[in-house]
Short mmCIF file of C-alpha atoms and ligand atoms in Angstrom, two decimals:
data_model
loop_
_atom_site.label_atom_id
_atom_site.label_comp_id
_atom_site.label_asym_id
_atom_site.label_seq_id
_atom_site.Cartn_x
_atom_site.Cartn_y
_atom_site.Cartn_z
CA MET A 1 -11.13 15.37 -13.16
CA LYS A 2 -10.20 17.36 -10.70
CA THR A 3 -6.93 16.10 -8.79
CA ILE A 4 -6.28 16.03 -5.32
CA ILE A 5 -2.38 16.00 -4.43
CA PHE A 6 -1.23 14.26 -1.04
CA ALA A 7 1.38 15.81 0.66
CA THR A 8 2.87 12.56 2.31
CA SER A 9 5.91 10.37 1.86
CA ASN A 10 4.72 7.88 4.36
CA ALA A 11 3.35 4.63 2.25
CA GLY A 12 1.29 3.37 4.96
CA LYS A 13 -0.49 6.69 5.63
CA MET A 14 -1.05 6.94 1.08
CA ARG A 15 -2.35 3.38 1.52
CA GLU A 16 -5.04 3.92 3.92
CA ILE A 17 -5.80 7.40 2.02
CA ARG A 18 -6.59 5.73 -1.11
CA GLN A 19 -8.71 3.38 0.54
CA ILE A 20 -10.90 6.04 2.61
CA MET A 21 -11.01 8.46 -0.34
CA ALA A 22 -12.09 5.91 -2.86
CA ASP A 23 -15.61 6.92 -3.30
CA LEU A 24 -14.61 10.62 -4.73
CA PRO A 25 -14.31 11.06 -8.34
CA VAL A 26 -11.39 12.63 -8.26
CA GLU A 27 -7.20 11.66 -9.15
CA ILE A 28 -5.35 11.10 -6.05
CA LEU A 29 -1.73 11.63 -6.52
CA SER A 30 0.88 11.49 -3.91
CA MET A 31 3.63 13.70 -3.61
CA LYS A 32 6.22 11.43 -5.47
CA GLU A 33 3.57 10.36 -8.24
CA ALA A 34 2.88 14.14 -9.22
CA GLY A 35 6.82 14.61 -9.64
CA ILE A 36 7.64 16.44 -6.09
CA ASP A 37 10.10 15.79 -4.25
CA ILE A 38 10.95 18.26 -1.86
CA ASP A 39 12.06 18.62 1.94
CA ILE A 40 9.25 20.22 3.93
CA VAL A 41 10.57 21.20 7.76
CA GLU A 42 8.20 20.41 10.23
CA ASP A 43 8.69 22.81 12.76
CA GLY A 44 5.06 23.50 14.14
CA LYS A 45 4.16 22.44 17.73
CA THR A 46 0.98 21.30 17.11
CA PHE A 47 -0.76 18.82 14.68
CA GLU A 48 -2.65 21.67 12.95
CA GLU A 49 0.21 23.87 12.11
CA ASN A 50 2.64 20.96 10.60
CA ALA A 51 -0.42 19.67 8.34
CA CYS A 52 -0.77 23.35 7.20
CA ILE A 53 2.85 23.81 6.94
CA LYS A 54 2.88 20.45 4.71
CA ALA A 55 -0.09 21.23 2.50
CA GLU A 56 0.79 25.12 1.81
CA ALA A 57 4.35 24.05 1.00
CA ILE A 58 3.31 21.48 -1.30
CA ARG A 59 0.25 24.26 -2.69
CA ASP A 60 2.88 27.29 -2.88
CA TYR A 61 5.71 25.19 -4.86
CA ILE A 62 3.05 24.26 -7.37
CA ARG A 63 2.21 27.84 -7.63
CA SER A 64 5.54 29.02 -8.24
CA ALA A 65 6.36 26.46 -10.82
CA GLY A 66 6.30 28.13 -14.50
CA GLU A 67 3.88 27.63 -17.34
CA ASP A 68 6.39 25.17 -19.45
CA SER A 69 6.82 23.07 -16.06
CA PRO A 70 5.29 19.78 -16.05
CA LEU A 71 3.97 20.95 -12.58
CA ALA A 72 1.53 23.36 -14.38
CA VAL A 73 -1.15 20.97 -14.87
CA TYR A 74 -1.63 20.83 -11.21
CA LYS A 75 -2.41 24.69 -10.91
CA ASP A 76 -6.10 23.80 -10.19
CA ALA A 77 -5.39 20.81 -7.63
CA VAL A 78 -6.30 20.59 -3.94
CA VAL A 79 -3.13 19.64 -2.01
CA LEU A 80 -3.72 17.71 1.50
CA ALA A 81 -1.40 16.72 4.03
CA ASP A 82 -1.63 14.43 7.00
CA ASP A 83 0.16 14.93 10.42
CA SER A 84 -0.66 12.81 12.82
CA GLY A 85 1.12 11.12 15.61
CA LEU A 86 0.89 8.86 19.10
CA GLU A 87 0.14 10.41 22.38
CA ILE A 88 0.83 8.15 25.37
CA ASP A 89 -0.96 9.93 28.72
CA HIS A 90 1.31 8.19 31.04
CA LEU A 91 4.52 9.58 29.00
CA HIS A 92 2.82 13.39 29.15
CA LYS A 93 1.72 12.90 25.67
CA GLU A 94 5.11 11.27 23.77
CA PRO A 95 5.65 10.70 21.10
CA GLY A 96 3.27 13.17 19.90
CA VAL A 97 4.06 15.44 17.06
CA TYR A 98 7.49 13.87 17.28
CA SER A 99 6.18 10.58 16.43
CA ALA A 100 8.12 10.13 12.88
CA ARG A 101 11.44 11.61 14.47
CA TYR A 102 11.40 9.43 17.82
CA MET A 103 14.44 7.86 18.75
CA GLY A 104 15.28 9.04 15.30
CA GLU A 105 14.00 8.53 11.53
CA ASP A 106 15.99 5.67 10.66
CA THR A 107 15.47 3.67 13.43
CA SER A 108 12.60 0.61 13.59
CA TYR A 109 9.36 0.42 14.43
CA ASP A 110 10.22 -2.58 16.27
CA ILE A 111 12.88 -0.97 18.29
CA LYS A 112 10.56 2.09 18.57
CA ASN A 113 7.32 -0.20 19.92
CA ALA A 114 9.91 -2.09 22.20
CA ASN A 115 11.16 0.65 23.68
CA LEU A 116 7.47 2.51 24.59
CA ILE A 117 6.71 -1.06 25.75
CA GLN A 118 9.62 -1.03 28.15
CA ARG A 119 9.13 2.45 29.33
CA LEU A 120 5.41 1.55 30.51
CA GLU A 121 7.05 -1.47 32.43
CA GLY A 122 4.89 -2.27 35.78
CA VAL A 123 2.53 0.52 34.84
CA SER A 124 -0.97 -0.72 35.30
CA ASP A 125 -4.15 -1.21 32.64
CA GLU A 126 -6.16 1.88 33.56
CA GLU A 127 -2.76 4.15 33.31
CA ARG A 128 -1.67 2.66 29.80
CA THR A 129 -4.02 5.29 27.79
CA ALA A 130 -3.42 6.83 24.50
CA ARG A 131 -4.86 7.73 21.41
CA PHE A 132 -3.82 8.27 17.66
CA VAL A 133 -4.48 11.79 16.37
CA CYS A 134 -4.91 12.90 12.59
CA VAL A 135 -5.05 16.56 11.27
CA ILE A 136 -5.64 16.64 7.81
CA ALA A 137 -4.82 20.01 6.31
CA ALA A 138 -6.56 21.19 2.85
CA ALA A 139 -4.78 24.14 1.08
CA ALA A 140 -6.92 25.62 -1.42
CA PRO A 141 -5.48 26.28 -5.12
CA GLY A 142 -5.85 29.74 -4.84
CA ALA A 143 -4.41 31.57 -1.69
CA GLY A 144 -7.51 30.96 0.40
CA GLU A 145 -7.48 29.84 3.84
CA THR A 146 -6.49 26.36 4.30
CA LYS A 147 -9.14 23.91 5.97
CA THR A 148 -8.00 21.18 8.72
CA CYS A 149 -10.09 18.72 10.28
CA ARG A 150 -9.19 16.23 13.38
CA GLY A 151 -9.69 12.66 14.12
CA THR A 152 -8.83 11.11 17.23
CA ILE A 153 -9.54 7.12 18.30
CA GLU A 154 -8.86 5.94 22.07
CA GLY A 155 -6.76 3.07 23.17
CA ARG A 156 -4.21 1.35 24.99
CA ILE A 157 -0.39 0.62 24.90
CA GLY A 158 -0.44 -3.04 24.41
CA TYR A 159 1.88 -5.39 26.63
CA LYS A 160 3.50 -6.94 23.39
CA PRO A 161 3.79 -5.95 19.96
CA GLU A 162 0.81 -7.93 18.07
CA GLY A 163 -0.52 -8.02 14.14
CA ASP A 164 1.16 -7.35 10.93
CA ASN A 165 -1.27 -4.74 9.51
CA GLY A 166 -1.05 -0.97 9.15
CA PHE A 167 2.29 0.51 9.87
CA GLY A 168 4.42 2.37 12.68
CA TYR A 169 2.70 2.36 16.28
CA ASP A 170 -0.26 0.04 14.94
CA PRO A 171 1.09 -3.46 16.76
CA ILE A 172 1.18 -1.61 20.41
CA PHE A 173 -1.85 0.05 19.89
CA TYR A 174 -4.88 -1.90 21.79
CA VAL A 175 -8.40 -1.28 21.06
CA PRO A 176 -10.58 -2.56 23.84
CA GLU A 177 -13.60 -2.40 21.82
CA PHE A 178 -12.18 -4.62 19.33
CA GLY A 179 -10.10 -6.84 21.80
CA CYS A 180 -6.92 -6.12 19.76
CA THR A 181 -3.94 -4.18 18.11
CA THR A 182 -4.61 -1.96 15.51
CA ALA A 183 -2.24 -4.02 13.76
CA GLN A 184 -4.51 -7.14 13.92
CA LEU A 185 -7.72 -5.43 12.48
CA THR A 186 -8.38 -5.34 8.77
CA PRO A 187 -7.75 -2.30 6.43
CA GLU A 188 -11.36 -2.16 6.11
CA GLN A 189 -11.76 -2.31 9.81
CA LYS A 190 -9.17 0.09 10.84
CA ASN A 191 -10.48 3.09 8.36
CA LEU A 192 -13.88 2.59 9.81
CA VAL A 193 -12.45 3.81 13.52
CA SER A 194 -8.92 5.55 13.02
CA HIS A 195 -8.06 8.78 13.41
CA ARG A 196 -7.18 9.12 10.16
CA GLY A 197 -10.69 7.83 8.60
CA LYS A 198 -12.70 10.27 10.74
CA ALA A 199 -10.34 13.35 9.80
CA LEU A 200 -10.56 12.22 5.96
CA ARG A 201 -14.20 11.68 6.13
CA GLY A 202 -14.69 15.16 7.88
CA ILE A 203 -12.17 16.74 5.20
CA LYS A 204 -13.68 15.33 2.55
CA LYS A 205 -17.49 17.49 3.31
CA ALA A 206 -15.59 21.04 4.53
CA ILE A 207 -14.23 20.70 0.76
CA CYS A 208 -16.85 19.25 -1.41
CA THR A 209 -17.51 22.76 -2.96
CA TRP A 210 -13.95 22.86 -4.16
CA LEU A 211 -13.78 19.32 -6.03
P1 ITT B 301 4.64 12.62 6.08
O1 ITT B 301 5.04 14.02 6.73
O2 ITT B 301 5.69 12.49 4.84
O3 ITT B 301 3.34 12.79 5.84
P2 ITT B 301 5.50 11.03 8.30
O4 ITT B 301 5.59 9.82 8.73
O5 ITT B 301 6.88 11.67 8.41
O6 ITT B 301 5.01 11.34 6.65
P3 ITT B 301 4.48 12.63 10.33
O7 ITT B 301 5.47 13.58 10.55
O8 ITT B 301 2.49 12.81 10.52
O9 ITT B 301 4.45 11.61 9.18
O10 ITT B 301 4.20 11.52 11.48
C1 ITT B 301 3.45 10.40 12.09
C2 ITT B 301 3.89 9.21 12.55
O11 ITT B 301 2.77 9.10 13.48
C3 ITT B 301 4.26 7.99 11.27
O12 ITT B 301 5.08 8.19 10.99
C4 ITT B 301 3.49 6.81 12.79
O13 ITT B 301 4.55 6.67 13.31
C5 ITT B 301 2.85 7.13 13.67
N1 ITT B 301 1.26 7.24 13.09
C6 ITT B 301 0.27 7.93 12.26
N2 ITT B 301 -0.68 7.39 12.20
C7 ITT B 301 -0.38 6.07 12.40
C8 ITT B 301 -1.44 4.79 12.33
O14 ITT B 301 -2.44 4.66 11.85
N3 ITT B 301 -0.64 3.45 12.41
C9 ITT B 301 0.45 3.59 13.39
N4 ITT B 301 1.40 4.98 13.41
C10 ITT B 301 0.82 5.87 12.87
#
């Protein structure tokens, strides 16, 4: 069976990825499950650049492992990576590609979410528009071209955090069509409409000949 290795150490993302990819007849492993523990410097300026940096770093790391390395079994694996984030229009698309690093990687999302709400104090409904963006990059086992696929979901920043599902900025991301935040959607509802669901369904089509 073909293996897909996901170049992420974000448990929330990994949970959604597994649900969205569940229909594929492939083994899906996180980096950790594949025994890969390396730091990747995400110094790209766009979601596309960062997603490619992550996928190619892991693909190249596997390729450079010797024949007797435990990683040798993954030399034909497809490596996928997700770079995603929240763009708030009133804040000139902040935090954007810096979403994970906003206010520091170790700062809790309770604090980050409260801070963003506070920065929008006095801002009207119409001006609270925002979107989640997700770019999935797929690096071929050889040295072929890396493919990318982008998905977005439009919404507004709420006035207080609501909901316990999802992760990260979900409690402040209000989706008018549903009348609630993405943290109040079930995982199935979120995956159907989310940036990640759209990008993953697109990349599944783009790489079907690799699997
Ligand atoms: P990896 O690089 O290991 O994949 P990361 O969390 O550092 O994990 P990113 O650099 O892509 O990943 O940052 C994405 C951040 O954007 C993530 O940490 C969340 O804060 C936010 N984010 C992305 N998708 C989200 C979603 O579906 N719901 C809530 N927040 C999300």
